């Protein structure tokens, strides 16, 4: 997936400097507090979500950041941020990015889904149909949440009920020449319809 573009840390952009410092220190608690304090600012929320994703990136896998994000209430915080800024492409893309990065949590599919993750990702995809970043990251999230490997039957039901089948097929139609989106969408659809007659019916009716 795409890397995180660091926020503007020039003079007058205090939040940018704070986020960069927190990411360097892997200070998840500080990042989440900053997002909570500036939740109405799409720019701050976008940059914090990017910082959260950066804390989970490959070089940080062994540092416990993913588990700390969960302990500090990061999952509902990410989903709330997405709800506060529906239609803001960069916020929705970074939100999906951050949720997908938490996939290695123990029982991560259930934890994210229980916090409203299925609904948040579907809403993001439906609200930003032309945004490749939202569609590709959204499909990756839905595929993970519906994963056959994790026996996520309840999540597959939720995704279908929330319009996830429509969201994934719309992504394929709108981005029908984009290999990244199409690959992510096909993989997601395979998981969403697995042993799920209702979702299979929804696909046939599209």
Short mmCIF file of C-alpha atoms in Angstrom, two decimals:
data_model
loop_
_atom_site.label_atom_id
_atom_site.label_comp_id
_atom_site.label_asym_id
_atom_site.label_seq_id
_atom_site.Cartn_x
_atom_site.Cartn_y
_atom_site.Cartn_z
CA UNK A 1 0.00 0.00 0.00
CA UNK A 2 0.97 3.63 -0.35
CA UNK A 3 3.28 5.18 2.22
CA UNK A 4 2.36 7.95 4.61
CA UNK A 5 3.02 11.51 3.49
CA UNK A 6 4.34 13.39 6.54
CA UNK A 7 2.22 16.38 7.56
CA UNK A 8 3.43 19.91 6.97
CA UNK A 9 5.72 20.66 9.90
CA UNK A 10 6.66 24.18 8.84
CA UNK A 11 6.27 27.25 11.07
CA UNK A 12 2.65 27.71 12.09
CA UNK A 13 1.75 24.03 11.63
CA UNK A 14 2.04 22.96 15.26
CA UNK A 15 -0.03 19.83 14.79
CA UNK A 16 2.34 18.62 12.07
CA UNK A 17 5.36 18.89 14.34
CA UNK A 18 3.49 17.17 17.18
CA UNK A 19 2.42 14.27 14.96
CA UNK A 20 5.90 13.73 13.52
CA UNK A 21 7.40 13.76 17.03
CA UNK A 22 4.79 11.29 18.30
CA UNK A 23 5.37 8.93 15.38
CA UNK A 24 9.13 8.98 15.91
CA UNK A 25 8.58 8.04 19.55
CA UNK A 26 5.84 5.52 18.68
CA UNK A 27 3.66 7.48 21.13
CA UNK A 28 0.23 6.10 20.22
CA UNK A 29 -1.49 7.63 23.25
CA UNK A 30 -0.30 11.10 22.27
CA UNK A 31 -1.49 10.64 18.69
CA UNK A 32 -4.96 9.55 19.79
CA UNK A 33 -5.27 12.42 22.27
CA UNK A 34 -4.34 14.91 19.56
CA UNK A 35 -6.95 13.45 17.22
CA UNK A 36 -9.61 13.58 19.94
CA UNK A 37 -8.81 17.21 20.71
CA UNK A 38 -8.93 18.24 17.03
CA UNK A 39 -11.56 15.80 15.79
CA UNK A 40 -13.37 18.47 13.75
CA UNK A 41 -10.26 19.20 11.67
CA UNK A 42 -10.07 16.91 8.65
CA UNK A 43 -6.42 17.85 8.13
CA UNK A 44 -5.39 16.91 11.68
CA UNK A 45 -7.46 13.72 11.61
CA UNK A 46 -5.95 12.69 8.27
CA UNK A 47 -2.42 13.28 9.52
CA UNK A 48 -2.99 11.46 12.81
CA UNK A 49 -4.47 8.46 10.98
CA UNK A 50 -1.42 8.48 8.75
CA UNK A 51 0.76 8.59 11.85
CA UNK A 52 -1.10 5.66 13.38
CA UNK A 53 -0.56 3.66 10.20
CA UNK A 54 3.11 4.61 10.21
CA UNK A 55 3.47 3.30 13.77
CA UNK A 56 2.27 -0.10 12.55
CA UNK A 57 4.50 -0.22 9.47
CA UNK A 58 7.00 -2.99 8.86
CA UNK A 59 9.84 -1.47 10.83
CA UNK A 60 7.61 -1.18 13.89
CA UNK A 61 5.99 -4.61 13.86
CA UNK A 62 7.97 -5.86 16.81
CA UNK A 63 7.50 -2.77 18.98
CA UNK A 64 4.00 -3.63 20.23
CA UNK A 65 2.42 -0.61 18.53
CA UNK A 66 -0.50 -2.59 17.14
CA UNK A 67 -1.41 -3.95 20.55
CA UNK A 68 -0.96 -0.50 22.11
CA UNK A 69 -3.34 1.03 19.57
CA UNK A 70 -5.96 -1.45 20.68
CA UNK A 71 -5.30 -0.91 24.40
CA UNK A 72 -5.59 2.86 24.03
CA UNK A 73 -8.96 2.62 22.27
CA UNK A 74 -7.54 3.18 18.81
CA UNK A 75 -10.04 1.02 16.94
CA UNK A 76 -13.19 2.97 17.96
CA UNK A 77 -11.21 6.22 17.66
CA UNK A 78 -10.35 5.47 14.02
CA UNK A 79 -13.95 4.54 13.23
CA UNK A 80 -15.29 7.65 14.95
CA UNK A 81 -12.87 9.81 12.97
CA UNK A 82 -14.16 8.29 9.73
CA UNK A 83 -17.75 8.96 10.83
CA UNK A 84 -16.93 12.59 11.63
CA UNK A 85 -15.53 13.20 8.14
CA UNK A 86 -17.67 11.18 5.74
CA UNK A 87 -16.93 12.18 2.17
CA UNK A 88 -13.40 13.44 3.00
CA UNK A 89 -11.39 11.23 0.68
CA UNK A 90 -8.04 11.44 2.47
CA UNK A 91 -9.58 10.78 5.89
CA UNK A 92 -11.54 7.79 4.60
CA UNK A 93 -8.51 6.38 2.79
CA UNK A 94 -6.24 6.74 5.80
CA UNK A 95 -8.95 5.30 8.05
CA UNK A 96 -9.19 2.17 5.90
CA UNK A 97 -5.39 2.09 5.76
CA UNK A 98 -5.14 2.19 9.55
CA UNK A 99 -7.83 -0.45 10.12
CA UNK A 100 -6.20 -2.82 7.64
CA UNK A 101 -2.88 -2.34 9.41
CA UNK A 102 -4.44 -3.76 12.58
CA UNK A 103 -5.27 -7.08 10.88
CA UNK A 104 -2.59 -8.96 12.81
CA UNK A 105 -4.28 -8.33 16.17
CA UNK A 106 -5.43 -11.47 17.93
CA UNK A 107 -9.14 -11.75 17.02
CA UNK A 108 -8.67 -8.58 15.00
CA UNK A 109 -11.55 -9.27 12.63
CA UNK A 110 -14.02 -9.56 15.49
CA UNK A 111 -12.64 -6.56 17.40
CA UNK A 112 -12.78 -4.25 14.39
CA UNK A 113 -16.20 -5.49 13.32
CA UNK A 114 -17.64 -5.17 16.84
CA UNK A 115 -16.53 -1.53 16.91
CA UNK A 116 -18.41 -0.82 13.66
CA UNK A 117 -15.59 -1.41 11.20
CA UNK A 118 -17.66 -3.20 8.55
CA UNK A 119 -20.15 -0.34 8.39
CA UNK A 120 -17.43 2.33 8.41
CA UNK A 121 -15.54 0.81 5.49
CA UNK A 122 -18.68 0.25 3.39
CA UNK A 123 -19.82 3.83 4.03
CA UNK A 124 -16.39 5.13 3.03
CA UNK A 125 -16.48 3.22 -0.26
CA UNK A 126 -20.03 4.31 -1.10
CA UNK A 127 -19.29 7.95 -0.23
CA UNK A 128 -16.08 8.16 -2.31
CA UNK A 129 -16.69 5.97 -5.37
CA UNK A 130 -14.15 7.69 -7.63
CA UNK A 131 -11.29 7.68 -5.11
CA UNK A 132 -8.92 4.84 -5.97
CA UNK A 133 -7.24 4.97 -2.57
CA UNK A 134 -10.54 4.54 -0.72
CA UNK A 135 -11.72 1.77 -3.03
CA UNK A 136 -8.51 -0.27 -2.97
CA UNK A 137 -7.93 0.06 0.78
CA UNK A 138 -11.63 -0.44 1.44
CA UNK A 139 -11.70 -3.69 -0.53
CA UNK A 140 -8.63 -4.91 1.34
CA UNK A 141 -10.38 -4.17 4.63
CA UNK A 142 -13.60 -5.92 3.64
CA UNK A 143 -11.69 -8.95 2.41
CA UNK A 144 -9.84 -9.16 5.71
CA UNK A 145 -13.02 -8.67 7.77
CA UNK A 146 -14.85 -11.35 5.76
CA UNK A 147 -11.86 -13.66 5.66
CA UNK A 148 -12.48 -17.37 5.10
CA UNK A 149 -9.32 -17.98 7.11
CA UNK A 150 -10.89 -16.37 10.19
CA UNK A 151 -14.28 -18.05 9.71
CA UNK A 152 -15.93 -14.61 9.75
CA UNK A 153 -19.52 -15.62 9.00
CA UNK A 154 -21.01 -12.90 11.22
CA UNK A 155 -18.89 -10.27 9.49
CA UNK A 156 -19.89 -11.52 6.05
CA UNK A 157 -23.53 -11.11 7.07
CA UNK A 158 -22.83 -7.57 8.34
CA UNK A 159 -20.99 -6.57 5.18
CA UNK A 160 -23.82 -7.81 2.98
CA UNK A 161 -26.47 -6.08 5.08
CA UNK A 162 -24.57 -2.78 5.03
CA UNK A 163 -24.23 -2.74 1.23
CA UNK A 164 -20.73 -4.14 0.98
CA UNK A 165 -21.48 -6.29 -2.06
CA UNK A 166 -22.73 -3.21 -3.91
CA UNK A 167 -19.71 -1.20 -2.77
CA UNK A 168 -17.22 -3.78 -4.06
CA UNK A 169 -18.98 -4.27 -7.40
CA UNK A 170 -19.25 -0.49 -7.83
CA UNK A 171 -15.49 -0.27 -7.27
CA UNK A 172 -14.94 -2.79 -10.04
CA UNK A 173 -17.22 -0.90 -12.43
CA UNK A 174 -15.83 2.57 -11.74
CA UNK A 175 -12.18 1.45 -11.71
CA UNK A 176 -12.50 -1.20 -14.40
CA UNK A 177 -9.04 -0.53 -15.83
CA UNK A 178 -7.18 -0.32 -12.53
CA UNK A 179 -5.46 -3.58 -11.71
CA UNK A 180 -4.88 -2.72 -8.04
CA UNK A 181 -8.55 -2.01 -7.36
CA UNK A 182 -9.76 -4.96 -9.41
CA UNK A 183 -7.44 -7.39 -7.66
CA UNK A 184 -8.44 -6.16 -4.20
CA UNK A 185 -12.12 -6.23 -5.17
CA UNK A 186 -12.01 -9.77 -6.56
CA UNK A 187 -10.26 -11.05 -3.44
CA UNK A 188 -12.76 -9.25 -1.21
CA UNK A 189 -15.75 -10.58 -3.13
CA UNK A 190 -14.42 -14.12 -2.88
CA UNK A 191 -14.41 -13.85 0.91
CA UNK A 192 -17.69 -11.93 1.22
CA UNK A 193 -19.69 -14.58 -0.68
CA UNK A 194 -17.98 -17.61 0.92
CA UNK A 195 -20.69 -19.99 2.17
CA UNK A 196 -23.11 -17.05 2.25
CA UNK A 197 -26.20 -17.59 0.11
CA UNK A 198 -27.60 -14.12 0.68
CA UNK A 199 -24.43 -12.38 -0.44
CA UNK A 200 -24.21 -14.70 -3.44
CA UNK A 201 -27.76 -13.66 -4.35
CA UNK A 202 -26.79 -9.99 -4.04
CA UNK A 203 -23.90 -10.52 -6.46
CA UNK A 204 -26.18 -12.21 -9.02
CA UNK A 205 -28.62 -9.31 -8.83
CA UNK A 206 -26.06 -6.56 -9.42
#
